Amino acid sequence: MTEGSDLRLKRLPLNNGSGQMPVLGFGTLIPDAAATIAATRNALDVGLRHFDSAERYRNEREVGEALQAGLAAGGIAREDIFVTGKLWNTNHRPERVEPAFEASLKRLGLEYLDVYLAHTPFAFQAGDDQDPRDQDGNVIYDKEVTLLDTWRAMESLVDRGKCRAIGLSDITLSKLLLIYESARIKPAVVQVEAHPYLPETELLDFCKEKGIVFLAFAPLGHGMRPGPLDDPVITAIASQVEKTPAQVLLAWAAQRGTALLTTTRTAARARENFDISVLPEEAFDEINRIKTRQRLNSVVTTGVPGFIAQGR
Ligand SMILES: NC(=O)c1ccc[n+]([C@@H]2O[C@H](COP(=O)([O-])OP(=O)(O)OC[C@H]3O[C@@H](n4cnc5c(N)ncnc54)[C@H](OP(=O)(O)O)[C@@H]3O)[C@@H](O)[C@H]2O)c1
């Protein structure tokens, strides 16, 4: 651990030396504009310094507004926060990458991004419709562009100093290997679904070997019930260590060497999710032995967002 045993302060270095990602990240996949502003401010106020955004979430303006206001009110410098953006599937054609990036930057009101990810490895028909479908309702994919073409255009963004690092999301190990082997600028971050029911151990091992930050989304299983939050191993450990099941799941993710993204619209849960501490080794090992396997989000197989977080 880089910051003693305080998981809340833990950061993971990016493999191109451009910075460090705070392990605890806040995701902004929040369908409502006003809720986005309030939730992003709450997250900043409780101490979170890592924010995940995407053009697909259609709320970059609100995220940017909340960040500007929060930074100004808290005397926090831009350099003190870490901001991720994501290129949507309809902008994979090389000539669309820079304009899409610039548009995101403008909406966020920022001068640079810490990391820019290809949101999924799937290219959709280029255009303004983020969800292009044929008459039968099937997604229209763009067969004319490869992920490597898109990656090369993303590498140029780093060359021009517009984003500090680049990475991939919703990617499998085999697809990651193809890019890794051909890339001039290696992926610095991989963002995928991960929780005790989907530990993605092989991918995590590869990322650790190559110094790629493994950034877990759905660490709380998207908040779904039943799900990891109700798992008997998790709830028993929570009682034992006097933490909540959510805090146990987040601590496990941080302790196994991943960064993570969690989302909540409430200030109380933002505080709860930031207040994590190291689990005893036996508890950590017990979570690693959970046998249940479940993928909650099918985006990795189709490029279509499989789940929009909903409060219960
Ligand atoms: N790359 C991708 O394709 C992709 C896909 C999905 C998500 N993401 C990113 O990952 C971020 C995280 O979202 P997620 O759904 O994956 O995260 P998650 O943290 O696993 O689940 C969030 C859900 O859990 C609930 N929750 C939050 N804190 C809780 C707590 N302490 N106790 C009980 N329930 C709690 C929230 O409800 P309340 O709001 O009611 O608290 C929300 O419904 C997204 O915002 C987005 O940035 C990326």
mmCIF file of C-alpha atoms and ligand atoms in Angstrom:
data_model
loop_
_atom_site.group_PDB
_atom_site.id
_atom_site.type_symbol
_atom_site.label_atom_id
_atom_site.label_comp_id
_atom_site.label_asym_id
_atom_site.label_seq_id
_atom_site.Cartn_x
_atom_site.Cartn_y
_atom_site.Cartn_z
ATOM 1 C CA MET A 1 0.000 0.000 0.000
ATOM 2 C CA THR A 2 1.342 3.405 -0.903
ATOM 3 C CA GLU A 3 -0.211 5.414 1.940
ATOM 4 C CA GLY A 4 0.242 3.291 5.032
ATOM 5 C CA SER A 5 -2.850 1.272 5.774
ATOM 6 C CA ASP A 6 -5.404 3.986 5.001
ATOM 7 C CA LEU A 7 -7.352 2.648 2.044
ATOM 8 C CA ARG A 8 -9.070 6.016 1.619
ATOM 9 C CA LEU A 9 -5.785 7.637 0.637
ATOM 10 C CA LYS A 10 -4.445 4.812 -1.471
ATOM 11 C CA ARG A 11 -3.408 5.706 -5.035
ATOM 12 C CA LEU A 12 -2.199 3.564 -7.905
ATOM 13 C CA PRO A 13 0.504 4.862 -10.279
ATOM 14 C CA LEU A 14 -0.217 5.068 -14.013
ATOM 15 C CA ASN A 15 2.263 3.108 -16.139
ATOM 16 C CA ASN A 16 3.292 6.128 -18.237
ATOM 17 C CA GLY A 17 4.348 8.116 -15.190
ATOM 18 C CA SER A 18 1.652 10.741 -15.746
ATOM 19 C CA GLY A 19 0.078 10.533 -12.308
ATOM 20 C CA GLN A 20 -1.662 8.384 -9.747
ATOM 21 C CA MET A 21 -5.277 7.285 -9.608
ATOM 22 C CA PRO A 22 -6.999 7.512 -6.217
ATOM 23 C CA VAL A 23 -8.300 4.017 -5.524
ATOM 24 C CA LEU A 24 -11.706 5.229 -4.365
ATOM 25 C CA GLY A 25 -13.541 6.614 -7.359
ATOM 26 C CA PHE A 26 -16.994 8.098 -7.791
ATOM 27 C CA GLY A 27 -19.028 7.096 -10.844
ATOM 28 C CA THR A 28 -21.389 9.616 -12.408
ATOM 29 C CA LEU A 29 -23.762 7.237 -14.175
ATOM 30 C CA ILE A 30 -26.757 9.039 -12.678
ATOM 31 C CA PRO A 31 -29.767 9.437 -14.973
ATOM 32 C CA ASP A 32 -31.060 12.680 -13.470
ATOM 33 C CA ALA A 33 -29.324 16.047 -14.019
ATOM 34 C CA ALA A 34 -30.096 17.629 -10.646
ATOM 35 C CA ALA A 35 -29.196 14.420 -8.828
ATOM 36 C CA THR A 36 -25.890 14.312 -10.733
ATOM 37 C CA ILE A 37 -24.925 17.765 -9.455
ATOM 38 C CA ALA A 38 -25.865 17.023 -5.852
ATOM 39 C CA ALA A 39 -24.252 13.571 -5.811
ATOM 40 C CA THR A 40 -20.999 14.773 -7.385
ATOM 41 C CA ARG A 41 -20.775 17.615 -4.855
ATOM 42 C CA ASN A 42 -21.454 15.182 -1.980
ATOM 43 C CA ALA A 43 -18.707 12.911 -3.217
ATOM 44 C CA LEU A 44 -16.202 15.753 -3.385
ATOM 45 C CA ASP A 45 -17.279 17.036 0.020
ATOM 46 C CA VAL A 46 -16.814 13.678 1.753
ATOM 47 C CA GLY A 47 -13.273 13.431 0.388
ATOM 48 C CA LEU A 48 -13.479 11.528 -2.883
ATOM 49 C CA ARG A 49 -10.966 12.818 -5.404
ATOM 50 C CA HIS A 50 -11.505 10.525 -8.384
ATOM 51 C CA PHE A 51 -14.463 11.022 -10.756
ATOM 52 C CA ASP A 52 -15.560 8.850 -13.648
ATOM 53 C CA SER A 53 -17.566 10.410 -16.467
ATOM 54 C CA ALA A 54 -18.644 9.499 -19.993
ATOM 55 C CA GLU A 55 -20.264 11.202 -22.972
ATOM 56 C CA ARG A 56 -22.796 8.334 -22.963
ATOM 57 C CA TYR A 57 -24.069 9.378 -19.528
ATOM 58 C CA ARG A 58 -25.270 12.664 -21.051
ATOM 59 C CA ASN A 59 -24.523 14.591 -17.883
ATOM 60 C CA GLU A 60 -20.953 15.860 -18.377
ATOM 61 C CA ARG A 61 -22.141 19.466 -18.026
ATOM 62 C CA GLU A 62 -23.663 18.729 -14.630
ATOM 63 C CA VAL A 63 -20.585 16.793 -13.493
ATOM 64 C CA GLY A 64 -18.390 19.693 -14.598
ATOM 65 C CA GLU A 65 -20.623 22.244 -12.895
ATOM 66 C CA ALA A 66 -20.491 20.318 -9.609
ATOM 67 C CA LEU A 67 -16.733 19.876 -9.811
ATOM 68 C CA GLN A 68 -16.062 23.569 -10.574
ATOM 69 C CA ALA A 69 -18.296 24.679 -7.695
ATOM 70 C CA GLY A 70 -16.852 22.085 -5.305
ATOM 71 C CA LEU A 71 -13.242 22.890 -6.149
ATOM 72 C CA ALA A 72 -13.846 26.608 -5.692
ATOM 73 C CA ALA A 73 -15.742 26.186 -2.404
ATOM 74 C CA GLY A 74 -13.255 23.714 -0.936
ATOM 75 C CA GLY A 75 -10.082 25.447 -2.102
ATOM 76 C CA ILE A 76 -9.221 22.272 -4.030
ATOM 77 C CA ALA A 77 -6.922 22.480 -7.059
ATOM 78 C CA ARG A 78 -7.657 20.717 -10.366
ATOM 79 C CA GLU A 79 -4.410 18.786 -9.868
ATOM 80 C CA ASP A 80 -5.833 17.354 -6.651
ATOM 81 C CA ILE A 81 -8.624 15.517 -8.449
ATOM 82 C CA PHE A 82 -8.478 12.754 -11.026
ATOM 83 C CA VAL A 83 -11.032 12.828 -13.846
ATOM 84 C CA THR A 84 -11.770 10.081 -16.348
ATOM 85 C CA GLY A 85 -13.745 10.517 -19.562
ATOM 86 C CA LYS A 86 -14.955 7.942 -22.079
ATOM 87 C CA LEU A 87 -15.251 7.860 -25.846
ATOM 88 C CA TRP A 88 -18.606 6.468 -26.919
ATOM 89 C CA ASN A 89 -19.021 3.675 -29.475
ATOM 90 C CA THR A 90 -20.405 5.985 -32.174
ATOM 91 C CA ASN A 91 -17.164 7.993 -32.198
ATOM 92 C CA HIS A 92 -14.667 5.186 -32.901
ATOM 93 C CA ARG A 93 -13.756 6.397 -36.385
ATOM 94 C CA PRO A 94 -10.307 8.010 -36.030
ATOM 95 C CA GLU A 95 -11.451 11.374 -37.405
ATOM 96 C CA ARG A 96 -14.225 11.507 -34.765
ATOM 97 C CA VAL A 97 -12.000 10.810 -31.741
ATOM 98 C CA GLU A 98 -10.487 14.240 -31.195
ATOM 99 C CA PRO A 99 -13.765 16.146 -31.758
ATOM 100 C CA ALA A 100 -15.538 13.797 -29.321
ATOM 101 C CA PHE A 101 -12.779 14.267 -26.774
ATOM 102 C CA GLU A 102 -12.839 18.064 -27.166
ATOM 103 C CA ALA A 103 -16.621 18.138 -26.835
ATOM 104 C CA SER A 104 -16.427 16.158 -23.574
ATOM 105 C CA LEU A 105 -13.701 18.419 -22.239
ATOM 106 C CA LYS A 106 -15.785 21.484 -23.072
ATOM 107 C CA ARG A 107 -18.911 20.095 -21.430
ATOM 108 C CA LEU A 108 -16.910 19.177 -18.326
ATOM 109 C CA GLY A 109 -15.316 22.644 -18.314
ATOM 110 C CA LEU A 110 -11.846 21.120 -17.909
ATOM 111 C CA GLU A 111 -8.534 21.738 -19.624
ATOM 112 C CA TYR A 112 -7.340 18.154 -19.573
ATOM 113 C CA LEU A 113 -8.432 14.678 -18.555
ATOM 114 C CA ASP A 114 -6.324 12.393 -16.395
ATOM 115 C CA VAL A 115 -7.392 9.409 -18.433
ATOM 116 C CA TYR A 116 -9.591 8.868 -21.479
ATOM 117 C CA LEU A 117 -11.029 5.403 -22.087
ATOM 118 C CA ALA A 118 -12.631 3.731 -25.063
ATOM 119 C CA HIS A 119 -15.978 3.072 -23.343
ATOM 120 C CA THR A 120 -16.356 -0.317 -25.039
ATOM 121 C CA PRO A 121 -14.398 -2.165 -27.742
ATOM 122 C CA PHE A 122 -17.458 -2.065 -30.051
ATOM 123 C CA ALA A 123 -17.768 0.501 -32.848
ATOM 124 C CA PHE A 124 -21.349 1.523 -33.585
ATOM 125 C CA GLN A 125 -22.506 3.293 -36.732
ATOM 126 C CA ALA A 126 -20.899 6.739 -36.610
ATOM 127 C CA GLY A 127 -23.226 9.657 -35.975
ATOM 128 C CA ASP A 128 -25.143 11.619 -33.388
ATOM 129 C CA ASP A 129 -27.527 8.810 -32.474
ATOM 130 C CA GLN A 130 -25.788 7.105 -29.531
ATOM 131 C CA ASP A 131 -27.909 3.993 -29.946
ATOM 132 C CA PRO A 132 -28.208 3.315 -33.692
ATOM 133 C CA ARG A 133 -30.645 0.489 -34.485
ATOM 134 C CA ASP A 134 -31.941 -1.179 -37.647
ATOM 135 C CA GLN A 135 -35.637 -1.782 -38.377
ATOM 136 C CA ASP A 136 -35.572 -4.938 -36.275
ATOM 137 C CA GLY A 137 -34.127 -3.139 -33.298
ATOM 138 C CA ASN A 138 -30.631 -4.590 -33.682
ATOM 139 C CA VAL A 139 -27.587 -2.421 -32.996
ATOM 140 C CA ILE A 140 -25.858 -1.218 -36.164
ATOM 141 C CA TYR A 141 -22.159 -1.920 -35.749
ATOM 142 C CA ASP A 142 -19.482 -0.187 -37.809
ATOM 143 C CA LYS A 143 -17.409 -2.861 -39.536
ATOM 144 C CA GLU A 144 -15.085 -0.339 -41.187
ATOM 145 C CA VAL A 145 -13.126 0.552 -38.085
ATOM 146 C CA THR A 146 -11.042 -1.597 -35.758
ATOM 147 C CA LEU A 147 -10.326 -0.953 -32.110
ATOM 148 C CA LEU A 148 -6.671 -0.486 -33.041
ATOM 149 C CA ASP A 149 -7.629 2.327 -35.475
ATOM 150 C CA THR A 150 -9.461 4.026 -32.611
ATOM 151 C CA TRP A 151 -6.582 3.388 -30.228
ATOM 152 C CA ARG A 152 -4.080 5.066 -32.588
ATOM 153 C CA ALA A 153 -6.268 8.185 -32.618
ATOM 154 C CA MET A 154 -6.412 8.087 -28.818
ATOM 155 C CA GLU A 155 -2.608 7.832 -28.708
ATOM 156 C CA SER A 156 -2.479 11.111 -30.640
ATOM 157 C CA LEU A 157 -4.500 12.788 -27.889
ATOM 158 C CA VAL A 158 -1.763 11.865 -25.414
ATOM 159 C CA ASP A 159 0.908 13.116 -27.840
ATOM 160 C CA ARG A 160 -0.871 16.471 -28.007
ATOM 161 C CA GLY A 161 -1.007 16.689 -24.220
ATOM 162 C CA LYS A 162 -4.785 16.685 -24.137
ATOM 163 C CA CYS A 163 -5.151 13.734 -21.845
ATOM 164 C CA ARG A 164 -2.494 12.282 -19.643
ATOM 165 C CA ALA A 165 -3.214 8.628 -20.236
ATOM 166 C CA ILE A 166 -5.530 6.341 -22.182
ATOM 167 C CA GLY A 167 -7.203 3.039 -21.501
ATOM 168 C CA LEU A 168 -9.979 0.620 -22.295
ATOM 169 C CA SER A 169 -13.265 -0.346 -20.725
ATOM 170 C CA ASP A 170 -15.570 -3.361 -20.975
ATOM 171 C CA ILE A 171 -12.710 -5.309 -22.462
ATOM 172 C CA THR A 172 -11.803 -8.986 -22.237
ATOM 173 C CA LEU A 173 -8.252 -10.192 -21.671
ATOM 174 C CA SER A 174 -7.970 -11.487 -25.257
ATOM 175 C CA LYS A 175 -9.025 -8.127 -26.750
ATOM 176 C CA LEU A 176 -6.769 -6.269 -24.330
ATOM 177 C CA LEU A 177 -3.813 -8.413 -25.414
ATOM 178 C CA LEU A 178 -4.355 -7.477 -29.066
ATOM 179 C CA ILE A 179 -4.178 -3.776 -28.246
ATOM 180 C CA TYR A 180 -1.398 -4.183 -25.700
ATOM 181 C CA GLU A 181 0.836 -5.940 -28.207
ATOM 182 C CA SER A 182 0.331 -3.366 -30.994
ATOM 183 C CA ALA A 183 0.032 -0.186 -28.979
ATOM 184 C CA ARG A 184 2.724 2.480 -29.093
ATOM 185 C CA ILE A 185 1.239 3.921 -25.893
ATOM 186 C CA LYS A 186 0.204 1.002 -23.697
ATOM 187 C CA PRO A 187 -3.179 1.073 -21.969
ATOM 188 C CA ALA A 188 -2.784 2.633 -18.514
ATOM 189 C CA VAL A 189 -6.234 1.718 -17.187
ATOM 190 C CA VAL A 190 -8.769 -1.045 -17.753
ATOM 191 C CA GLN A 191 -12.294 -0.445 -16.410
ATOM 192 C CA VAL A 192 -14.454 -3.562 -16.067
ATOM 193 C CA GLU A 193 -17.186 -5.062 -13.918
ATOM 194 C CA ALA A 194 -15.639 -6.729 -10.854
ATOM 195 C CA HIS A 195 -16.926 -7.871 -7.443
ATOM 196 C CA PRO A 196 -16.665 -11.124 -5.463
ATOM 197 C CA TYR A 197 -19.086 -12.811 -7.907
ATOM 198 C CA LEU A 198 -16.935 -11.730 -10.883
ATOM 199 C CA PRO A 199 -13.363 -11.360 -9.609
ATOM 200 C CA GLU A 200 -11.760 -11.333 -13.103
ATOM 201 C CA THR A 201 -8.609 -12.744 -11.531
ATOM 202 C CA GLU A 202 -6.831 -13.573 -14.781
ATOM 203 C CA LEU A 203 -7.366 -10.070 -16.127
ATOM 204 C CA LEU A 204 -6.288 -8.567 -12.791
ATOM 205 C CA ASP A 205 -3.096 -10.644 -12.773
ATOM 206 C CA PHE A 206 -2.245 -9.492 -16.302
ATOM 207 C CA CYS A 207 -2.897 -5.862 -15.358
ATOM 208 C CA LYS A 208 -0.699 -6.129 -12.276
ATOM 209 C CA GLU A 209 2.096 -7.696 -14.316
ATOM 210 C CA LYS A 210 1.976 -4.834 -16.837
ATOM 211 C CA GLY A 211 1.355 -2.031 -14.349
ATOM 212 C CA ILE A 212 -2.123 -1.360 -15.778
ATOM 213 C CA VAL A 213 -4.610 0.015 -13.252
ATOM 214 C CA PHE A 214 -7.566 -2.340 -12.966
ATOM 215 C CA LEU A 215 -10.581 -0.143 -12.225
ATOM 216 C CA ALA A 216 -13.606 -2.099 -10.988
ATOM 217 C CA PHE A 217 -17.133 -0.933 -11.670
ATOM 218 C CA ALA A 218 -20.131 -2.460 -9.894
ATOM 219 C CA PRO A 219 -18.071 -3.200 -6.731
ATOM 220 C CA LEU A 220 -21.440 -3.318 -4.914
ATOM 221 C CA GLY A 221 -22.945 -5.457 -7.655
ATOM 222 C CA HIS A 222 -24.763 -2.372 -9.015
ATOM 223 C CA GLY A 223 -26.625 -2.318 -5.667
ATOM 224 C CA MET A 224 -28.818 -5.182 -6.905
ATOM 225 C CA ARG A 225 -30.659 -7.352 -4.371
ATOM 226 C CA PRO A 226 -30.074 -10.186 -4.053
ATOM 227 C CA GLY A 227 -26.418 -9.655 -4.862
ATOM 228 C CA PRO A 228 -22.992 -9.355 -3.271
ATOM 229 C CA LEU A 229 -24.380 -6.890 -0.678
ATOM 230 C CA ASP A 230 -26.529 -9.718 0.760
ATOM 231 C CA ASP A 231 -23.996 -12.496 0.442
ATOM 232 C CA PRO A 232 -23.814 -14.368 3.780
ATOM 233 C CA VAL A 233 -20.007 -14.248 3.804
ATOM 234 C CA ILE A 234 -20.078 -10.478 3.300
ATOM 235 C CA THR A 235 -22.795 -9.803 5.876
ATOM 236 C CA ALA A 236 -21.081 -12.035 8.476
ATOM 237 C CA ILE A 237 -17.754 -10.233 7.986
ATOM 238 C CA ALA A 238 -19.557 -6.885 8.173
ATOM 239 C CA SER A 239 -20.967 -7.782 11.616
ATOM 240 C CA GLN A 240 -17.614 -9.108 12.755
ATOM 241 C CA VAL A 241 -15.645 -5.990 11.786
ATOM 242 C CA GLU A 242 -18.495 -3.578 12.603
ATOM 243 C CA LYS A 243 -18.710 -2.188 9.107
ATOM 244 C CA THR A 244 -21.518 -2.290 6.547
ATOM 245 C CA PRO A 245 -21.629 -4.869 3.735
ATOM 246 C CA ALA A 246 -20.881 -2.064 1.256
ATOM 247 C CA GLN A 247 -17.777 -1.048 3.215
ATOM 248 C CA VAL A 248 -16.598 -4.673 3.279
ATOM 249 C CA LEU A 249 -17.013 -5.028 -0.502
ATOM 250 C CA LEU A 250 -15.175 -1.773 -1.183
ATOM 251 C CA ALA A 251 -12.343 -2.623 1.217
ATOM 252 C CA TRP A 252 -11.945 -6.036 -0.445
ATOM 253 C CA ALA A 253 -11.692 -4.392 -3.887
ATOM 254 C CA ALA A 254 -9.084 -1.900 -2.674
ATOM 255 C CA GLN A 255 -7.126 -4.537 -0.778
ATOM 256 C CA ARG A 256 -6.797 -6.819 -3.784
ATOM 257 C CA GLY A 257 -5.057 -4.046 -5.656
ATOM 258 C CA THR A 258 -7.841 -2.616 -7.809
ATOM 259 C CA ALA A 259 -9.222 0.889 -7.973
ATOM 260 C CA LEU A 260 -13.011 1.060 -7.843
ATOM 261 C CA LEU A 261 -16.001 3.157 -8.807
ATOM 262 C CA THR A 262 -19.068 3.402 -6.717
ATOM 263 C CA THR A 263 -22.128 5.577 -7.163
ATOM 264 C CA THR A 264 -24.701 6.866 -4.759
ATOM 265 C CA ARG A 265 -27.164 9.688 -4.833
ATOM 266 C CA THR A 266 -27.244 10.099 -1.066
ATOM 267 C CA ALA A 267 -24.781 12.015 1.105
ATOM 268 C CA ALA A 268 -24.988 9.431 3.906
ATOM 269 C CA ARG A 269 -23.945 6.619 1.583
ATOM 270 C CA ALA A 270 -21.195 8.740 0.070
ATOM 271 C CA ARG A 271 -19.774 9.124 3.600
ATOM 272 C CA GLU A 272 -20.286 5.412 4.278
ATOM 273 C CA ASN A 273 -18.542 4.397 1.056
ATOM 274 C CA PHE A 274 -15.557 6.630 1.786
ATOM 275 C CA ASP A 275 -15.153 5.362 5.353
ATOM 276 C CA ILE A 276 -13.477 2.042 4.658
ATOM 277 C CA SER A 277 -10.642 0.310 6.420
ATOM 278 C CA VAL A 278 -8.429 -2.721 5.909
ATOM 279 C CA LEU A 279 -10.064 -6.112 6.455
ATOM 280 C CA PRO A 280 -8.365 -8.770 8.581
ATOM 281 C CA GLU A 281 -6.461 -11.220 6.396
ATOM 282 C CA GLU A 282 -8.803 -14.142 7.231
ATOM 283 C CA ALA A 283 -11.821 -12.089 6.159
ATOM 284 C CA PHE A 284 -10.110 -11.045 2.932
ATOM 285 C CA ASP A 285 -9.250 -14.692 2.155
ATOM 286 C CA GLU A 286 -12.769 -15.818 2.954
ATOM 287 C CA ILE A 287 -14.187 -13.383 0.381
ATOM 288 C CA ASN A 288 -11.701 -14.712 -2.171
ATOM 289 C CA ARG A 289 -13.162 -18.174 -1.578
ATOM 290 C CA ILE A 290 -16.766 -17.172 -2.445
ATOM 291 C CA LYS A 291 -17.833 -19.536 -5.201
ATOM 292 C CA THR A 292 -20.896 -17.742 -6.636
ATOM 293 C CA ARG A 293 -20.250 -16.432 -10.151
ATOM 294 C CA GLN A 294 -22.470 -13.833 -11.787
ATOM 295 C CA ARG A 295 -21.939 -11.192 -14.459
ATOM 296 C CA LEU A 296 -24.472 -8.411 -13.961
ATOM 297 C CA ASN A 297 -23.723 -6.272 -16.987
ATOM 298 C CA SER A 298 -23.695 -7.633 -20.534
ATOM 299 C CA VAL A 299 -22.018 -4.554 -22.040
ATOM 300 C CA VAL A 300 -18.760 -6.490 -22.437
ATOM 301 C CA THR A 301 -20.364 -8.795 -25.009
ATOM 302 C CA THR A 302 -22.422 -6.293 -27.015
ATOM 303 C CA GLY A 303 -21.250 -2.739 -26.320
ATOM 304 C CA VAL A 304 -24.817 -1.933 -25.256
ATOM 305 C CA PRO A 305 -25.043 -0.617 -21.683
ATOM 306 C CA GLY A 306 -26.569 -3.518 -19.813
ATOM 307 C CA PHE A 307 -27.516 -1.747 -16.674
ATOM 308 C CA ILE A 308 -28.315 1.767 -15.597
ATOM 309 C CA ALA A 309 -27.963 2.034 -11.820
ATOM 310 C CA GLN A 310 -31.331 2.532 -10.152
ATOM 311 C CA GLY A 311 -31.962 3.263 -6.496
ATOM 312 C CA ARG A 312 -33.942 0.733 -4.645
HETATM 313 N N1 LIG B 1 -17.621 1.060 -18.193
HETATM 314 C C1 LIG B 1 -18.884 0.720 -18.106
HETATM 315 O O1 LIG B 1 -19.477 0.157 -19.036
HETATM 316 C C2 LIG B 1 -19.615 0.988 -16.837
HETATM 317 C C3 LIG B 1 -20.813 0.317 -16.576
HETATM 318 C C4 LIG B 1 -21.482 0.602 -15.386
HETATM 319 C C5 LIG B 1 -20.950 1.540 -14.487
HETATM 320 N N2 LIG B 1 -19.798 2.183 -14.790
HETATM 321 C C6 LIG B 1 -19.237 3.204 -13.888
HETATM 322 O O2 LIG B 1 -19.205 2.677 -12.594
HETATM 323 C C7 LIG B 1 -19.864 3.587 -11.703
HETATM 324 C C8 LIG B 1 -20.363 2.843 -10.520
HETATM 325 O O3 LIG B 1 -21.699 2.332 -10.741
HETATM 326 P P1 LIG B 1 -22.138 0.913 -10.357
HETATM 327 O O4 LIG B 1 -23.576 0.708 -10.494
HETATM 328 O O5 LIG B 1 -21.266 0.033 -11.128
HETATM 329 O O6 LIG B 1 -21.717 0.969 -8.791
HETATM 330 P P2 LIG B 1 -22.137 0.207 -7.512
HETATM 331 O O7 LIG B 1 -21.522 1.041 -6.442
HETATM 332 O O8 LIG B 1 -21.837 -1.239 -7.597
HETATM 333 O O9 LIG B 1 -23.722 0.309 -7.393
HETATM 334 C C9 LIG B 1 -24.386 1.527 -7.254
HETATM 335 C C10 LIG B 1 -25.763 1.228 -6.660
HETATM 336 O O10 LIG B 1 -25.593 0.790 -5.309
HETATM 337 C C11 LIG B 1 -26.337 1.601 -4.415
HETATM 338 N N3 LIG B 1 -25.450 1.912 -3.272
HETATM 339 C C12 LIG B 1 -24.428 2.793 -3.223
HETATM 340 N N4 LIG B 1 -23.863 2.793 -2.008
HETATM 341 C C13 LIG B 1 -24.533 1.887 -1.273
HETATM 342 C C14 LIG B 1 -24.400 1.453 0.067
HETATM 343 N N5 LIG B 1 -23.468 1.945 0.873
HETATM 344 N N6 LIG B 1 -25.247 0.491 0.503
HETATM 345 C C15 LIG B 1 -26.199 -0.024 -0.307
HETATM 346 N N7 LIG B 1 -26.375 0.349 -1.584
HETATM 347 C C16 LIG B 1 -25.547 1.308 -2.065
HETATM 348 C C17 LIG B 1 -26.692 2.867 -5.180
HETATM 349 O O11 LIG B 1 -27.985 3.304 -4.843
HETATM 350 P P3 LIG B 1 -28.249 4.795 -4.237
HETATM 351 O O12 LIG B 1 -27.910 5.775 -5.308
HETATM 352 O O13 LIG B 1 -29.712 4.740 -3.936
HETATM 353 O O14 LIG B 1 -27.381 4.910 -3.017
HETATM 354 C C18 LIG B 1 -26.675 2.408 -6.635
HETATM 355 O O15 LIG B 1 -27.961 1.932 -7.005
HETATM 356 C C19 LIG B 1 -20.898 4.253 -12.593
HETATM 357 O O16 LIG B 1 -21.383 5.447 -12.058
HETATM 358 C C20 LIG B 1 -20.072 4.470 -13.827
HETATM 359 O O17 LIG B 1 -19.226 5.598 -13.644
HETATM 360 C C21 LIG B 1 -19.117 1.910 -15.938
#
